[in-house]
Short mmCIF file of C-alpha atoms in Angstrom, two decimals:
data_model
loop_
_atom_site.label_atom_id
_atom_site.label_comp_id
_atom_site.label_asym_id
_atom_site.label_seq_id
_atom_site.Cartn_x
_atom_site.Cartn_y
_atom_site.Cartn_z
CA MET T 1 0.00 0.00 0.00
CA ARG T 2 2.83 2.38 0.84
CA GLN T 3 4.48 1.73 -2.53
CA ARG T 4 1.15 2.30 -4.29
CA ALA T 5 0.63 5.55 -2.37
CA ARG T 6 4.05 6.77 -3.43
CA SER T 7 3.22 5.85 -7.02
CA ILE T 8 -0.06 7.79 -6.89
CA ASP T 9 1.64 10.79 -5.29
CA ASP T 10 4.37 10.71 -7.93
CA LYS T 11 1.82 10.59 -10.73
CA GLN T 12 -0.08 13.53 -9.27
CA ARG T 13 3.14 15.51 -8.89
CA ARG T 14 4.23 14.76 -12.44
CA SER T 15 0.78 15.66 -13.78
CA GLU T 16 0.95 18.98 -11.95
CA ASP T 17 4.46 19.59 -13.30
CA LEU T 18 3.15 19.11 -16.83
CA LEU T 19 0.23 21.48 -16.26
CA VAL T 20 2.53 24.16 -14.87
CA ALA T 21 4.92 23.66 -17.77
CA ALA T 22 2.14 23.86 -20.37
CA GLU T 23 0.87 27.11 -18.89
CA ALA T 24 4.37 28.58 -18.84
CA VAL T 25 5.00 27.60 -22.47
CA ALA T 26 1.69 29.15 -23.53
CA LEU T 27 2.63 32.42 -21.82
CA GLU T 28 6.16 32.44 -23.21
CA ARG T 29 5.21 31.61 -26.79
CA GLY T 30 2.23 33.91 -27.05
CA GLY T 31 -0.68 31.53 -26.87
CA VAL T 32 -2.05 28.04 -26.51
CA ARG T 33 -1.85 27.50 -30.28
CA PHE T 34 1.95 27.47 -30.01
CA VAL T 35 2.14 24.84 -27.26
CA THR T 36 3.80 21.56 -28.26
CA LEU T 37 4.74 18.60 -26.12
CA THR T 38 8.51 18.85 -26.58
CA PRO T 39 9.06 22.13 -24.69
CA VAL T 40 6.42 21.15 -22.14
CA THR T 41 8.09 17.85 -21.27
CA GLU T 42 11.54 19.44 -21.27
CA ARG T 43 10.39 22.08 -18.80
CA ALA T 44 8.75 19.41 -16.64
CA GLY T 45 11.90 17.29 -16.67
CA LEU T 46 10.38 14.39 -18.60
CA HIS T 47 11.23 12.61 -21.82
CA ARG T 48 8.78 13.49 -24.59
CA THR T 49 7.33 9.99 -24.64
CA GLY T 50 6.89 10.05 -20.87
CA VAL T 51 3.90 12.37 -21.08
CA ARG T 52 1.77 9.46 -22.29
CA ARG T 53 1.85 7.99 -18.80
CA TYR T 54 -0.06 11.01 -17.54
CA TYR T 55 -2.00 12.39 -20.50
CA ALA T 56 -3.12 10.57 -23.63
CA SER T 57 -2.45 13.59 -25.84
CA LYS T 58 -1.61 17.28 -25.90
CA GLU T 59 -5.34 17.94 -26.20
CA GLU T 60 -6.06 16.08 -22.98
CA LEU T 61 -3.30 18.02 -21.20
CA LEU T 62 -4.70 21.35 -22.38
CA LEU T 63 -8.26 20.33 -21.52
CA GLU T 64 -7.16 19.63 -17.96
CA LEU T 65 -5.46 23.02 -17.90
CA ALA T 66 -8.80 24.56 -18.90
CA GLU T 67 -10.53 22.52 -16.21
CA ARG T 68 -8.13 23.92 -13.65
CA GLY T 69 -8.80 27.39 -15.03
CA TRP T 70 -12.49 26.99 -14.21
CA GLN T 71 -11.61 26.02 -10.66
CA GLN T 72 -9.21 28.95 -10.30
CA TRP T 73 -11.80 31.39 -11.64
CA SER T 74 -14.45 30.09 -9.26
CA ALA T 75 -12.05 30.36 -6.32
CA ALA T 76 -11.00 33.89 -7.29
CA ILE T 77 -14.60 35.10 -7.54
CA THR T 78 -15.64 33.42 -4.29
CA ASP T 79 -12.71 34.98 -2.48
CA LYS T 80 -13.31 38.43 -3.98
CA VAL T 81 -16.98 38.63 -2.96
CA ARG T 82 -16.73 36.69 0.30
CA ASP T 83 -17.50 39.73 2.49
CA SER T 84 -19.71 41.55 -0.02
CA ASP T 85 -23.44 42.09 0.07
CA GLY T 86 -25.79 43.84 -2.33
CA LEU T 87 -23.29 44.35 -5.16
CA GLY T 88 -24.90 46.12 -8.09
CA PRO T 89 -24.71 45.05 -11.75
CA ARG T 90 -21.69 47.22 -12.55
CA GLU T 91 -19.80 45.88 -9.55
CA VAL T 92 -20.58 42.28 -10.45
CA ALA T 93 -19.42 42.95 -14.00
CA LEU T 94 -16.09 44.27 -12.72
CA VAL T 95 -15.66 41.23 -10.47
CA LEU T 96 -16.14 38.94 -13.46
CA ALA T 97 -13.94 41.00 -15.77
CA ASP T 98 -11.07 41.43 -13.34
CA THR T 99 -10.99 37.83 -12.14
CA ILE T 100 -11.11 36.25 -15.58
CA ALA T 101 -8.55 38.73 -16.93
CA SER T 102 -6.17 37.56 -14.19
CA LEU T 103 -6.19 34.11 -15.85
CA PRO T 104 -4.75 34.78 -19.32
CA VAL T 105 -4.19 31.17 -20.36
CA PHE T 106 -7.74 30.29 -19.31
CA CYS T 107 -9.06 33.15 -21.46
CA ASP T 108 -7.06 31.80 -24.37
CA LEU T 109 -8.20 28.23 -23.75
CA LEU T 110 -11.90 29.14 -23.84
CA THR T 111 -11.74 29.38 -27.62
CA HIS T 112 -9.72 26.20 -28.07
CA VAL T 113 -11.94 24.14 -25.78
CA THR T 114 -14.98 24.89 -27.91
CA LEU T 115 -13.23 24.57 -31.26
CA SER T 116 -11.29 21.37 -30.72
CA LEU T 117 -10.18 20.23 -27.28
CA GLU T 118 -13.52 18.84 -26.08
CA GLY T 119 -13.98 16.91 -29.30
CA ASP T 120 -10.44 15.56 -29.51
CA VAL T 121 -10.51 13.49 -26.31
CA ASP T 122 -12.45 10.36 -25.44
CA ILE T 123 -15.98 10.63 -24.09
CA GLU T 124 -15.05 9.92 -20.46
CA ARG T 125 -12.42 12.66 -20.46
CA ALA T 126 -14.92 15.04 -22.03
CA ARG T 127 -17.46 14.03 -19.37
CA GLN T 128 -14.95 14.80 -16.61
CA TYR T 129 -14.25 18.23 -18.05
CA LYS T 130 -17.94 19.08 -18.40
CA THR T 131 -18.73 17.83 -14.89
CA ARG T 132 -16.02 19.90 -13.24
CA ALA T 133 -16.58 22.98 -15.40
CA PHE T 134 -20.30 23.00 -14.61
CA ALA T 135 -19.54 22.47 -10.91
CA ALA T 136 -17.29 25.54 -10.96
CA TYR T 137 -19.94 27.47 -12.89
CA ASP T 138 -22.55 26.61 -10.26
CA GLU T 139 -20.18 27.77 -7.51
CA ILE T 140 -19.72 31.10 -9.29
CA VAL T 141 -23.47 31.61 -9.66
CA ALA T 142 -24.04 30.76 -5.99
CA ALA T 143 -21.29 33.12 -4.81
CA LEU T 144 -22.60 36.03 -6.88
CA ASP T 145 -26.19 35.30 -5.88
CA ARG T 146 -25.20 35.63 -2.21
CA ALA T 147 -23.12 38.76 -2.75
CA SER T 148 -25.21 40.79 -5.20
CA SER T 149 -28.62 42.26 -5.89
CA MET T 150 -28.80 40.51 -9.27
CA THR T 151 -31.13 37.57 -9.86
CA VAL T 152 -29.82 34.13 -10.76
CA ASP T 153 -31.12 34.54 -14.32
CA GLN T 154 -29.27 37.85 -14.66
CA ILE T 155 -26.07 36.36 -13.25
CA GLN T 156 -26.23 33.39 -15.62
CA ALA T 157 -26.80 35.66 -18.61
CA LEU T 158 -23.90 37.88 -17.55
CA LEU T 159 -21.68 34.81 -17.16
CA ALA T 160 -22.56 33.73 -20.69
CA ALA T 161 -21.58 37.17 -21.94
CA THR T 162 -18.35 37.07 -19.93
CA LEU T 163 -17.28 33.78 -21.46
CA ALA T 164 -18.18 34.87 -24.99
CA PHE T 165 -16.50 38.27 -24.69
CA ALA T 166 -13.39 36.91 -22.96
CA ALA T 167 -12.88 34.15 -25.52
CA ASN T 168 -13.26 36.49 -28.50
CA PHE T 169 -11.55 39.57 -27.09
CA TRP T 170 -8.51 37.59 -25.97
CA GLN T 171 -7.83 36.33 -29.48
CA VAL T 172 -8.40 39.76 -31.04
CA SER T 173 -6.23 41.61 -28.53
CA HIS T 174 -3.38 39.10 -28.82
CA PRO T 175 -2.77 38.83 -32.57
CA THR T 176 -0.48 36.23 -34.07
CA PRO T 177 2.98 37.38 -35.22
CA THR T 178 1.66 37.54 -38.78
CA LEU T 179 -1.21 39.85 -37.85
CA ALA T 180 1.00 41.94 -35.57
CA ALA T 181 3.38 42.52 -38.49
CA LEU T 182 0.43 43.36 -40.73
CA TYR T 183 -0.88 45.93 -38.25
CA GLU T 184 2.54 47.58 -38.21
CA GLN T 185 2.40 47.86 -41.99
CA VAL T 186 -1.23 49.06 -42.01
CA PRO T 187 -1.68 50.99 -38.74
CA GLU T 188 -5.32 51.87 -39.44
CA TRP T 189 -6.19 48.20 -39.06
CA GLY T 190 -4.34 47.88 -35.77
CA HIS T 191 -7.16 49.42 -33.73
CA VAL T 192 -8.87 46.02 -33.64
CA ALA T 193 -6.11 44.77 -31.31
CA PHE T 194 -7.53 46.68 -28.36
CA ASP T 195 -6.55 46.41 -24.71
CA PHE T 196 -8.25 43.32 -23.33
CA ARG T 197 -9.18 44.23 -19.76
CA PRO T 198 -10.58 47.77 -20.34
CA ARG T 199 -12.72 46.61 -23.26
CA LEU T 200 -13.98 43.61 -21.29
CA GLN T 201 -14.84 45.82 -18.30
CA LEU T 202 -16.72 48.31 -20.49
CA LEU T 203 -18.78 45.75 -22.37
CA LEU T 204 -19.61 43.68 -19.30
CA GLN T 205 -20.72 46.71 -17.31
CA SER T 206 -22.96 47.79 -20.17
CA THR T 207 -24.35 44.28 -20.49
CA ALA T 208 -24.96 43.99 -16.75
CA VAL T 209 -26.87 47.27 -16.63
CA GLY T 210 -28.95 46.20 -19.61
CA LEU T 211 -29.73 42.82 -18.07
CA ALA T 212 -30.85 44.46 -14.84
CA GLU T 213 -33.39 46.47 -16.84
CA THR T 214 -34.57 43.89 -19.35
CA LEU T 215 -34.29 40.56 -17.51
CA THR T 216 -36.42 41.30 -14.49
CA ALA T 217 -37.65 38.90 -11.85
CA THR T 218 -41.08 37.42 -12.51
#
C-alpha cells in the first residue's frame, strides 16, 4: 500500500508539473496554439514519450489546464466577494472582468476548448471536463447570488456574456505574429487589437446594466 501511495503521489506531482509547464509555455510563446509537447516535457523534466503515462495527448493536457482554469476562476470570484453584500450590476461585472482577466491562459483556452479540445478526447475525459466545469460554474453563480442584488437569471446571462467576450476579445487583442506585423504595416487596421481588460470591463458593465433592466424577476 505504501508503494502504491508513493506511485499515486508521484503521478499527481508529475501531472501537476506538466500542467505548470504547459501554462508557462503558452505564456512564453504567445498563446495556446503554439504549445507543443517537446518544450512542455523538457520544462517538466520528462522525456517526450513520458507524457503518455499522464496524458493521452496534448489535447487532454490542455483540456485539464482549462478545467483547472475553471476552478481557479471560481475560487477567485468566491474569495473576492466573500464579504460583499448587495453588489450592483456594474460591480458584479467588474468582479467577473477582473478575475477572468487575471487568468490569461484560461481566457485563451476558452476558444480552443470549444473549437477542438472537447472533441479531440475520449468521451469519459470530455465528461470529466464538463462535470467539473459545470460544478465551478454553479459555484460562481451561488457566490454572486449571495453577494449581489442581481437575480440568478441575470447572473447566468452575464456569465454567458463574460465567457463569450473573454474568448473572443482575448484572441483579437493578442494577434499572431503575422497579424502583428500586418498591423505595423497598415496601422489603421491595428485598432482592432484593443486592450483586453478595459474593453472587457466596459462591455460587461454595459451588459450587466442592460440585463438588470430587461431581464427582471417574474
